[in-house]
Short mmCIF file of C-alpha atoms in Angstrom, two decimals:
data_model
loop_
_atom_site.label_atom_id
_atom_site.label_comp_id
_atom_site.label_asym_id
_atom_site.label_seq_id
_atom_site.Cartn_x
_atom_site.Cartn_y
_atom_site.Cartn_z
CA GLY A 29 0.14 0.14 0.02
CA SER A 30 0.90 3.70 0.27
CA GLY A 31 1.51 3.78 3.66
CA GLU A 32 -1.12 6.05 6.28
CA GLY A 33 -3.65 8.39 4.88
CA GLY A 34 -1.00 7.98 1.12
CA ASP A 35 -2.92 8.63 -2.03
CA ASN A 36 -2.16 5.44 -4.76
CA SER A 37 -4.36 6.54 -7.46
CA LYS A 38 -1.51 7.09 -9.50
CA TRP A 39 0.36 3.94 -9.10
CA GLN A 40 -3.05 2.17 -9.53
CA PHE A 41 -3.84 3.59 -12.68
CA ASP A 42 -0.45 2.84 -14.02
CA VAL A 43 -0.97 -0.51 -13.18
CA ASP A 44 -4.09 -1.23 -14.35
CA MET A 45 -3.54 0.36 -17.67
CA ARG A 46 -0.40 -1.70 -17.88
CA LYS A 47 -2.37 -4.60 -17.40
CA GLU A 48 -5.08 -4.18 -19.89
CA ILE A 49 -2.07 -3.28 -22.24
CA LEU A 50 -0.75 -6.52 -21.90
CA ALA A 51 -4.33 -8.40 -21.46
CA GLN A 52 -5.42 -7.00 -24.70
CA ALA A 53 -1.84 -7.95 -25.98
CA VAL A 54 -2.27 -11.65 -25.16
CA ALA A 55 -5.75 -11.64 -26.80
CA ASP A 56 -4.41 -10.52 -30.07
CA GLY A 57 -2.10 -13.01 -30.08
CA GLU A 58 1.00 -10.61 -29.83
CA LEU A 59 2.18 -12.44 -26.55
CA VAL A 60 1.73 -15.91 -25.74
CA LYS A 61 -1.22 -17.16 -23.79
CA ASN A 62 0.75 -18.40 -20.79
CA THR A 63 2.06 -14.77 -20.03
CA PRO A 64 2.36 -13.52 -16.56
CA ILE A 65 0.60 -10.14 -16.98
CA GLU A 66 0.55 -9.70 -13.18
CA ILE A 67 4.10 -9.86 -12.56
CA LEU A 68 5.31 -8.63 -16.20
CA THR A 69 3.04 -5.62 -14.94
CA HIS A 70 5.05 -5.01 -11.88
CA ILE A 71 8.32 -5.39 -13.84
CA ILE A 72 7.24 -2.75 -16.04
CA ILE A 73 6.37 -0.56 -13.49
CA CYS A 74 9.45 -0.94 -11.93
CA GLU A 75 11.72 -0.27 -14.36
CA LEU A 76 9.23 3.11 -15.68
CA TYR A 77 9.66 4.60 -12.51
CA GLY A 78 13.24 3.71 -12.01
CA MET A 79 14.24 5.39 -15.37
CA MET A 80 12.35 8.29 -14.69
CA THR A 81 13.70 8.54 -10.82
CA CYS A 82 17.74 7.94 -13.04
CA TRP A 83 16.68 10.85 -15.73
CA CYS A 84 15.49 13.33 -12.38
CA MET A 85 18.74 12.31 -10.59
CA SER A 86 20.83 13.10 -13.68
CA ASP A 87 19.11 16.90 -14.31
CA GLY A 88 17.93 14.98 -17.60
CA VAL A 89 21.71 13.29 -18.77
CA PHE A 90 20.40 9.81 -18.33
CA GLU A 91 17.94 9.29 -21.79
CA PRO A 92 15.79 6.55 -20.96
CA GLN A 93 14.86 5.76 -25.02
CA GLU A 94 17.93 4.96 -25.30
CA TYR A 95 17.62 1.91 -23.37
CA THR A 96 13.88 0.81 -23.58
CA VAL A 97 14.30 -1.01 -27.20
CA GLU A 98 17.53 -2.99 -25.74
CA ILE A 99 15.43 -3.86 -22.28
CA PHE A 100 12.36 -4.69 -24.73
CA ASN A 101 14.65 -7.28 -26.68
CA LEU A 102 16.34 -8.65 -23.96
CA GLN A 103 13.28 -9.41 -21.55
CA ILE A 104 10.61 -9.62 -23.72
CA LYS A 105 12.08 -10.14 -27.46
CA SER A 106 14.57 -12.87 -26.51
CA PRO A 107 14.17 -16.51 -27.55
CA THR A 108 13.14 -17.33 -24.11
CA GLY A 109 10.74 -14.18 -23.87
CA ILE A 110 7.22 -13.72 -24.38
CA LEU A 111 6.75 -12.35 -27.77
CA THR A 112 5.04 -14.80 -30.15
#
């Protein structure tokens, strides 16, 4: 949770949106049927938030776009990945 009295609506919105995207990709045959949507959603969120933190802490020197394709290719598109 977000702690006492905290507002987790942004977190929940991000989680729900990514789950929907992944579920639709499975339904459309873009991802394998046994895609672990729950854990993959949290991996994506953690990577996204981590990249935003790095970008902020580096005063914009770190460029997330330089890494997103590499991360995608390594985790999702690799021969052991889940992309169909």
